[in-house]
Coordinates of C-alpha atoms and ligand atoms in Angstrom, one line a residue:
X1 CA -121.4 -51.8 -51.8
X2 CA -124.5 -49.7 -50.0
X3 CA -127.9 -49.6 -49.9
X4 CA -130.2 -50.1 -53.4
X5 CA -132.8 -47.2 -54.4
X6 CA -135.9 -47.1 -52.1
X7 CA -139.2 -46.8 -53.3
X8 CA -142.2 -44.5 -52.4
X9 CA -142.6 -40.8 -53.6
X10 CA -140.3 -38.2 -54.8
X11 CA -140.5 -36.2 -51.3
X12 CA -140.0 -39.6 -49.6
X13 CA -136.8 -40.7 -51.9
X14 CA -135.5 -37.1 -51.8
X15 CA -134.6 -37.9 -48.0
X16 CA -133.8 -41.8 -47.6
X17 CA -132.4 -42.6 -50.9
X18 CA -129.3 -43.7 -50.5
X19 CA -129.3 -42.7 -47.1
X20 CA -130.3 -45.4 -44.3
X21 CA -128.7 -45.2 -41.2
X22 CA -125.0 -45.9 -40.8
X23 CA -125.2 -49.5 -39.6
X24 CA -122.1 -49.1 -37.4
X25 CA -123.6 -46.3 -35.2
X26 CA -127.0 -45.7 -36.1
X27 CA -125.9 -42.1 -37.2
X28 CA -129.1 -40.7 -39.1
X29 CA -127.0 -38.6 -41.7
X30 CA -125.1 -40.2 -44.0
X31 CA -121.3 -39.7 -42.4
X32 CA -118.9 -37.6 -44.2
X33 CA -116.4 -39.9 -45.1
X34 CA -112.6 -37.8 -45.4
X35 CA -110.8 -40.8 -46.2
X36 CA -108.9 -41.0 -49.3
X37 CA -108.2 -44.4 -49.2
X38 CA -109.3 -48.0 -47.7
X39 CA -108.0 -51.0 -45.4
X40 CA -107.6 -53.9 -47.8
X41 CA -108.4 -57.3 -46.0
X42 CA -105.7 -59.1 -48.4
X43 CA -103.3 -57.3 -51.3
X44 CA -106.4 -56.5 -54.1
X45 CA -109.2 -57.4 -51.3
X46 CA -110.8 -54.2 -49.7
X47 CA -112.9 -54.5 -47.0
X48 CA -116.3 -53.0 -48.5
X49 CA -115.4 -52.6 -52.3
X50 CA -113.8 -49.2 -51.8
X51 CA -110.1 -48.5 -52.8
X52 CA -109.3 -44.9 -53.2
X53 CA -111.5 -42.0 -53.4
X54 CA -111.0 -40.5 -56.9
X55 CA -112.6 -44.2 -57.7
X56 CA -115.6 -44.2 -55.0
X57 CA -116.0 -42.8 -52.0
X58 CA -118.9 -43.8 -49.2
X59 CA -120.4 -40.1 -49.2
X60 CA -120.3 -39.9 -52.8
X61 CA -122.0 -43.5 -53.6
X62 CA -124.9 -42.0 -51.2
X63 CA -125.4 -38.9 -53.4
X64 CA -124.8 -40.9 -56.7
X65 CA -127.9 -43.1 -55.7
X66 CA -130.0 -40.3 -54.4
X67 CA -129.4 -38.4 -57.3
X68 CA -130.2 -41.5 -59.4
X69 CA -133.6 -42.2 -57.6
X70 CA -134.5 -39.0 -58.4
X71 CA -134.2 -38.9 -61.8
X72 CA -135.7 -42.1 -62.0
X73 CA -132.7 -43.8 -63.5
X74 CA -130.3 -46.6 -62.7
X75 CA -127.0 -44.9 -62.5
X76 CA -125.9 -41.6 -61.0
X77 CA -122.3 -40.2 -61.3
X78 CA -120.8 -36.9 -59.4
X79 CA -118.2 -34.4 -60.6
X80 CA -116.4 -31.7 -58.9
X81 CA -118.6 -29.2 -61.3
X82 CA -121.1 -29.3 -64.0
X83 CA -118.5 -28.5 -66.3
X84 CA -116.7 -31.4 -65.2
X85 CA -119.5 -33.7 -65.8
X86 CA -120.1 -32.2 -69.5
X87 CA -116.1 -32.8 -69.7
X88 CA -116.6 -36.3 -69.0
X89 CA -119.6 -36.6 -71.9
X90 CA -117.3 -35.3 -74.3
X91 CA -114.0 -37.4 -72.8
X92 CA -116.1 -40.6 -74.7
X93 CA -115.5 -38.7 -78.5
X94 CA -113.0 -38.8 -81.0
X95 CA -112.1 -36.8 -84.0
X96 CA -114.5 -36.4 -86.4
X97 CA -117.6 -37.4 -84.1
X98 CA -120.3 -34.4 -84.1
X99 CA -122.7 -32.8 -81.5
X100 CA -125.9 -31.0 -82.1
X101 CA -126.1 -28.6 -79.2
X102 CA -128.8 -25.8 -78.4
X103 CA -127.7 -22.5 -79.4
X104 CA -129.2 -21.1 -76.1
X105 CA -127.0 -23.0 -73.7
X106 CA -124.7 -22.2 -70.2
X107 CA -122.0 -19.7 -71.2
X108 CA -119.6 -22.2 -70.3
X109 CA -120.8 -25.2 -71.7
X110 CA -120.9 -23.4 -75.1
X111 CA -117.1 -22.4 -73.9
X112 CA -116.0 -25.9 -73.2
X113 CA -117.4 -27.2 -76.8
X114 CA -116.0 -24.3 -78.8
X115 CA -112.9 -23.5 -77.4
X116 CA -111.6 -26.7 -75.7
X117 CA -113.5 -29.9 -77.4
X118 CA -113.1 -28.2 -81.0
X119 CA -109.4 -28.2 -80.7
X120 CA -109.4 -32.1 -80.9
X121 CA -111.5 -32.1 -83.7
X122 CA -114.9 -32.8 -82.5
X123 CA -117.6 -30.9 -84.6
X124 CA -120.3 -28.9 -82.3
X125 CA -123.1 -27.4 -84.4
X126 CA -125.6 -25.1 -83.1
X127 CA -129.3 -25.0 -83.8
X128 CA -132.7 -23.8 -82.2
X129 CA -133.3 -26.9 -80.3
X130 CA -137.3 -25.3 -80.3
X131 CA -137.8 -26.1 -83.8
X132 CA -137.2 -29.4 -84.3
X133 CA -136.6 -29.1 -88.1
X134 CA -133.2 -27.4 -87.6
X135 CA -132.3 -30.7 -85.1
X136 CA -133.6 -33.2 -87.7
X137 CA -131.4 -31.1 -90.1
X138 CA -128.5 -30.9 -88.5
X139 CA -128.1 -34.6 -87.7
X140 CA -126.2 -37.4 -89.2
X141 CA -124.5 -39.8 -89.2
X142 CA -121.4 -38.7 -87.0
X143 CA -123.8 -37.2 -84.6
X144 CA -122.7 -38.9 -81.3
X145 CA -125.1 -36.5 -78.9
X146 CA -128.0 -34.1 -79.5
X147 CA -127.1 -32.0 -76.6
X148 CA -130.0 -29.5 -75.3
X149 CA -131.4 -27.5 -72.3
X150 CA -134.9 -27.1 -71.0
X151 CA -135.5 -24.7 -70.0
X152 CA -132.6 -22.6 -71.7
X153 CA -130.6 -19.9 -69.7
X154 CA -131.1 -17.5 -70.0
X155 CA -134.4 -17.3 -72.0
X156 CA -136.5 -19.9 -71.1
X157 CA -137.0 -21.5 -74.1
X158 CA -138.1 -25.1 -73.7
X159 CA -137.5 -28.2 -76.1
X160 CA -139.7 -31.3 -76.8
X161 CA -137.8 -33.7 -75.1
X162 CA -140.0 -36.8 -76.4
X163 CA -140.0 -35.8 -79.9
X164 CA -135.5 -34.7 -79.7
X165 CA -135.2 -38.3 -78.1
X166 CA -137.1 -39.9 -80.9
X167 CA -135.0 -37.5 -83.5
X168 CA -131.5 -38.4 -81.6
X169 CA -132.0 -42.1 -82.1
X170 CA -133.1 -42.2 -85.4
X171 CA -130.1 -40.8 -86.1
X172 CA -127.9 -43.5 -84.3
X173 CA -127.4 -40.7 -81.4
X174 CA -127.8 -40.1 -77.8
X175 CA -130.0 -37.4 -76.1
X176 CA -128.5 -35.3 -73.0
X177 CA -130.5 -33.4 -71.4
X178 CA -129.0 -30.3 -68.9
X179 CA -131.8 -30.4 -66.2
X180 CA -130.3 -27.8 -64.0
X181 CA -133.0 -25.2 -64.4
X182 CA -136.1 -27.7 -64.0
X183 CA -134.6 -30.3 -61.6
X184 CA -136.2 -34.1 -61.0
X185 CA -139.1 -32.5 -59.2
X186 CA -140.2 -30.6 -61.8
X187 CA -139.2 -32.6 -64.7
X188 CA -137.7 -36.2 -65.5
X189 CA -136.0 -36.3 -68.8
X190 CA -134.7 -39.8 -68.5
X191 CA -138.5 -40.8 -68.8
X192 CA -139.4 -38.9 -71.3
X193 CA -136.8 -41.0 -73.4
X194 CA -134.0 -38.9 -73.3
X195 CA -130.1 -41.3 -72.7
X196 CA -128.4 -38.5 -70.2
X197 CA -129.1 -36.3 -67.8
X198 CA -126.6 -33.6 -66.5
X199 CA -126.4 -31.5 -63.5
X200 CA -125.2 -28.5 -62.3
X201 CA -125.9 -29.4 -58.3
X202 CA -124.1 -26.3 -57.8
X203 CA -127.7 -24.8 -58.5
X204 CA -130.9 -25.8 -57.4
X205 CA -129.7 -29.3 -56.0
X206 CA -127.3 -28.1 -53.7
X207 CA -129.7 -25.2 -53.4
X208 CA -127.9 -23.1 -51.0
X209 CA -124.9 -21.2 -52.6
X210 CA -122.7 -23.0 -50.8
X211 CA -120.8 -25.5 -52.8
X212 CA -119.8 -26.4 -56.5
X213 CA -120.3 -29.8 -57.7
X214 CA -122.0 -32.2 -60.9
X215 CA -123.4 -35.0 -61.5
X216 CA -124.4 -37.3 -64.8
X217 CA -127.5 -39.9 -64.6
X218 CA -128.2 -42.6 -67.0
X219 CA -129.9 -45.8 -67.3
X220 CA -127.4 -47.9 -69.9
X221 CA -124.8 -49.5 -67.5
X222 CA -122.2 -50.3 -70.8
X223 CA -122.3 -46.5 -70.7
X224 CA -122.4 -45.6 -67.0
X225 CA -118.9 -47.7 -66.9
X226 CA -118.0 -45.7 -69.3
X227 CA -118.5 -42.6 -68.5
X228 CA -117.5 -44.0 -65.0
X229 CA -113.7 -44.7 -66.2
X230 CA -113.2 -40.9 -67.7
X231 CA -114.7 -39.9 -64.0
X232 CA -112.0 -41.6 -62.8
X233 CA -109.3 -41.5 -65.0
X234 CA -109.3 -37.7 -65.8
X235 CA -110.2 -37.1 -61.8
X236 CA -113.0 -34.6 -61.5
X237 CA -114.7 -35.7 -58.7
X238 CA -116.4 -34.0 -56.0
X239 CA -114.9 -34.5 -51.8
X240 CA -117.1 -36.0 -49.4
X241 CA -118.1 -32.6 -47.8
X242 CA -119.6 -31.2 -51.3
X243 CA -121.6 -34.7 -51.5
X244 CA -122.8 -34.3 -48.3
X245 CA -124.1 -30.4 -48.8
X246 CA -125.8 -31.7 -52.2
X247 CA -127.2 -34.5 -50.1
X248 CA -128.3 -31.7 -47.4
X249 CA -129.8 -29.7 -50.3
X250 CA -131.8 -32.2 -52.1
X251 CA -133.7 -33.4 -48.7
X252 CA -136.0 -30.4 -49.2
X253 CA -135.4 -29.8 -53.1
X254 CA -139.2 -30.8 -53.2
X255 CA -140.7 -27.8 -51.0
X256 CA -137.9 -25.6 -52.4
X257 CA -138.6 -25.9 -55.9
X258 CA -142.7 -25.4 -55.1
X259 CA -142.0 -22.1 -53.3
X260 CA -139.4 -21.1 -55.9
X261 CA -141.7 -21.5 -58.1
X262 CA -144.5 -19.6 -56.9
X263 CA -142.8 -16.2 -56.5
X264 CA -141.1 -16.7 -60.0
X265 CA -144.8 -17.0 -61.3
X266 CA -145.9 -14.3 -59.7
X267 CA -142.9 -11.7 -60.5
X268 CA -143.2 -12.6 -63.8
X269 CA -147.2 -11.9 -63.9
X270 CA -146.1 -8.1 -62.3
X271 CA -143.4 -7.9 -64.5
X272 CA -145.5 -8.3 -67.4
X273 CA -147.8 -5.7 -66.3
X274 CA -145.5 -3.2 -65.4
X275 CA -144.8 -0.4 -67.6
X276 CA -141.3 0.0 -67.7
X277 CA -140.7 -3.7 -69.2
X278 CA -140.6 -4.8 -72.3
X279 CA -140.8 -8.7 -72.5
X280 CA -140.9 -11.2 -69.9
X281 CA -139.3 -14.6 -70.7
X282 CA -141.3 -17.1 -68.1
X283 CA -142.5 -20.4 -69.6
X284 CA -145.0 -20.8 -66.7
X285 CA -146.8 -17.3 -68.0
X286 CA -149.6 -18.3 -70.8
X287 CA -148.5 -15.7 -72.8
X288 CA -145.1 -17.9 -73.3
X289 CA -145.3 -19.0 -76.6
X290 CA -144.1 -22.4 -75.4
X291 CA -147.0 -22.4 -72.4
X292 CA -148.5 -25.8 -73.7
X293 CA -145.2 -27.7 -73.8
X294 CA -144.4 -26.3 -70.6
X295 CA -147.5 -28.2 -69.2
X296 CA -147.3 -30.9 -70.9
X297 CA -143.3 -31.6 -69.6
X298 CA -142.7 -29.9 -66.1
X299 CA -144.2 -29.6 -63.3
X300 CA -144.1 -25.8 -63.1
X301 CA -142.2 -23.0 -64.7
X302 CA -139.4 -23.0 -62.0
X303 CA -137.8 -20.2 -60.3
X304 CA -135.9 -18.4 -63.4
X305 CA -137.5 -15.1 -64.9
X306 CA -135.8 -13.0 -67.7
X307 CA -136.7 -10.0 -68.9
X308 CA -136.2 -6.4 -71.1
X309 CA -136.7 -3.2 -70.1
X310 CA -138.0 -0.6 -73.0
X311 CA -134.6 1.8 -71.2
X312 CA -132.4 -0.7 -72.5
X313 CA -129.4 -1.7 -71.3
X314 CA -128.5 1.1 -69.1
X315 CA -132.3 0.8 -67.3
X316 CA -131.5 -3.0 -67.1
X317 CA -127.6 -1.9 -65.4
X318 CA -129.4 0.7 -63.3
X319 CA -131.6 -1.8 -62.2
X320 CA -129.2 -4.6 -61.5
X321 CA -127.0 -2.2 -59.3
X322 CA -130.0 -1.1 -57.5
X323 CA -131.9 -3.8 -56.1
X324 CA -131.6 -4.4 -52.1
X325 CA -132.6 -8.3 -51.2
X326 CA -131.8 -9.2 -54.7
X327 CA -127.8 -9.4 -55.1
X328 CA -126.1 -8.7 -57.8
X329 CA -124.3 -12.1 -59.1
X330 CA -123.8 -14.9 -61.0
X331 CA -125.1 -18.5 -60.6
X332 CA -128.7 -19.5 -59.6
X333 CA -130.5 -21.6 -57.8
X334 CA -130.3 -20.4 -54.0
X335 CA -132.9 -20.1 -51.4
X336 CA -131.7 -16.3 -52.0
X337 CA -132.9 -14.2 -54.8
X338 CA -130.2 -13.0 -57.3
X339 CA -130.2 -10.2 -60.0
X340 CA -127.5 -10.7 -63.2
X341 CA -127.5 -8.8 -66.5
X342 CA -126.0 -12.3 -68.5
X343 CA -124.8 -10.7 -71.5
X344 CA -121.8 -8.8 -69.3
X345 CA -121.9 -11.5 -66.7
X346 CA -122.8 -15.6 -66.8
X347 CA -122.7 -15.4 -71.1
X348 CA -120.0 -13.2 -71.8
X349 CA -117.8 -15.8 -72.8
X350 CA -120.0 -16.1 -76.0
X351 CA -119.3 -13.8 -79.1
X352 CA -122.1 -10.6 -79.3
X353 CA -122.8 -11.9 -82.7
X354 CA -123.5 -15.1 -81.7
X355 CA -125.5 -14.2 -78.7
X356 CA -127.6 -11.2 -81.1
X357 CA -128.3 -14.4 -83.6
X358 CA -129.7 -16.2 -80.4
X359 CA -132.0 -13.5 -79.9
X360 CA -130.1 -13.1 -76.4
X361 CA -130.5 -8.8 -76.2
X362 CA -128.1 -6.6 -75.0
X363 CA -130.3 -5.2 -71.7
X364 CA -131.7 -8.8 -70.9
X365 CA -132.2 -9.1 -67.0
X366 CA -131.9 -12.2 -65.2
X367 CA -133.8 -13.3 -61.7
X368 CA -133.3 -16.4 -59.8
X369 CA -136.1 -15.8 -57.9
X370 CA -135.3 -16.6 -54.3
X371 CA -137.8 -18.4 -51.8
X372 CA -137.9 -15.1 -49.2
X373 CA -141.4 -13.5 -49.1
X374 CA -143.4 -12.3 -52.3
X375 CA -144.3 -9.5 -51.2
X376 CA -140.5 -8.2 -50.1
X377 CA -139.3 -9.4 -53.7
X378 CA -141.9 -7.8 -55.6
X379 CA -141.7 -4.3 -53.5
X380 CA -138.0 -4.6 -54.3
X381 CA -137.9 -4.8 -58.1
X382 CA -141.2 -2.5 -57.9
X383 CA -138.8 0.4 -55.9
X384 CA -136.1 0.4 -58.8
X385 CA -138.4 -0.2 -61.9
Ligands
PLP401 C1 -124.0 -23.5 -63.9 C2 -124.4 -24.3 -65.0 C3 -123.6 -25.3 -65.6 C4 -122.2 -25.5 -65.2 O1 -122.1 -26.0 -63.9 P1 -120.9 -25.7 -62.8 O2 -121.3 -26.4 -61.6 O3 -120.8 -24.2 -62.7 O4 -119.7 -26.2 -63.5 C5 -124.1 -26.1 -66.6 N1 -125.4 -25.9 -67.1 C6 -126.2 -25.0 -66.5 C7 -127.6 -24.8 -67.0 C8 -125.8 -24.2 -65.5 O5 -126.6 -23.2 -65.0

């Protein structure tokens, strides 16, 4: 049905996999294919496998396999979102089946589990993936996923992925892993023994702010056919045109996420020696309590920062509103730097209780450190603070 996954390097894969020349015209870039169906040869016999869109789509078979490469795993699938991917996860449950989720996760991933999922009587229970005591705990026998983040958003709190892998499968359960924050360049759950991998390509895939999509990755094909017929039977997939910006976006994810990187390490290093802060949440920083994990698992401590300011939250709002090349807004993962406050933004959809138990504070800050010059950011927050 297309090309296999090519070998060499990450940098290398990030811009052939999946992508070879379009054999009919030679075209470089994978073509955007707006069809939404397919010539059939004979009733039931389509010319190159494809049928209707929902179901596959050229563009989106190119993405699936980059994406896949990445990761270093057999099978990628795409969504229209990353909710739609984590609705797809949870399509495979019934009532009575349990998940152990991080208590620290994506507003609207802990929306979709409590106030969707919950309805149909699936149990999601919420522990400090960081200690793995509380996941051992909390799983048993109905436990169909352990379902974490690593890094968490929006405090940067990382999880063992080795040791939760060895702890889902003891207990007869499958690890997921939400690898938005770190991406496959700076970390590669799937070998590290963890069963899924989810994306928001909406972030730091796609890269540029520019489009909304999601995509699962696994290496059990009994499950990627699976999770293959909810993709298609509940209909959540991405067009052609959002594959193809991903695709765009993860050609130079590699020399993105280095320079990302970089200027999130070194706001973090001035926000920690800055006065008017509090606490810098940064897992690359050696004061992180996690620091050694952090080495150990990724690459670097990628491009999110969060932080308190000893005013609170009225010096954290003043700040927010303040800031000149960082914009005020949701989502993450641009080549542009953003500014949020995420308890009255991205996580107000979860309970203030809840949040306050999660050790998620009223004035916490929120940077997705952009990849524009150091010295502009820094001068920026340095101006306000
Ligand atoms: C944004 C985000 C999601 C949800 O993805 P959408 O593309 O917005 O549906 C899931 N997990 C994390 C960590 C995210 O940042």
């Amino acid at each position: 049905m297309s090309d296999s996954h090519l070998q060499g390097q990450f940098e290398t894969r990030a811009i052939h996999a999946g992508q070879a020349p379009d054999p009919q015209t030679g075209a470089v870039m994978t073509p955007v294919y707006m069809t939404s169906t397919y010539a059939q040869t004979a009733p039931g016999k389509p010319i190159a496998g494809y049928e209707y869109s929902r179901t596959h789509n050229p563009t989106r078979t190119a993405l699936e396999i980059n994406l896949a490469s990445l990761e270093g795993g057999r099978h990628g699938l795409c969504f229209s979102s990353g909710l739609a991917a984590t609705n797809a996860l949870l399509d495979r449950l019934v009532p009575g089946d349990k998940v152990v989720a991080a208590n620290d996760l994506y507003g609207g991933t802990y929306r979709i589990f409590t106030k969707v999922f919950e309805r149909y009587g699936i149990e999601f229970v919420f522990v400090n993936s960081a200690n793995l005591d509380e996941v051992r705990d909390a799983v048993d026998a109905r436990t169909r996923y352990v379902y974490i983040e690593t890094p968490t958003n929006p405090l940067l709190r990382l999880t063992d992925i080795r040791a939760c892998a060895e702890i889902a499968h003891k207990g007869g359960a499958l690890l997921v892993v939400d690898n938005t924050f770190a991406t496959p360049y700076l970390q590669r759950p799937l070998e590290m023994g963890a069963d899924v991998v989810l994306h928001s390509l909406t972030k730091y895939l796609g890269g540029h702010s520019d489009v909304v999509a999601g995509a699962l990755i696994v290496n059990d094909t009994a499950l990627r056919d699976e999770l293959a017929f909810f993709q298609n039977s509940v209909g959540g997939t991405p067009g052609p045109m959002d594959c193809f910006l991903v695709m765009r976006g993860t050609k130079t994810l590699a020399i993105r996420m280095d320079r990302h990187s970089e200027n999130a390490l070194a706001i973090a290093q001035f926000l920690e020696g800055h006065a008017a802060v509090d606490r810098v949440h940064y897992p690359g920083l050696p004061t992180h309590p996690q620091y050694d994990l952090c080495k150990r698992q990724m690459k670097t401590g990628g491009g999110m920062v969060s932080f308190e300011l000893k005013g609170g939250v009225e010096a954290g709002n003043r700040l927010a509103s303040s800031t000149k090349i960082f914009t005020l807004a949701e989502s993450l993962g641009g080549v542009e730097s953003l500014i949020e406050t995420p308890p009255s933004m991205t996580h107000a959809s979860i309970p203030a209780a809840v949040r306050h138990a999660a050790g998620l504070q009223d004035g916490l800050v929120r940077l997705s450190v952009g990849i524009e010059h150091i010295d502009d950011l820094i001068a920026d927050l340095d101006r306000v603070l």
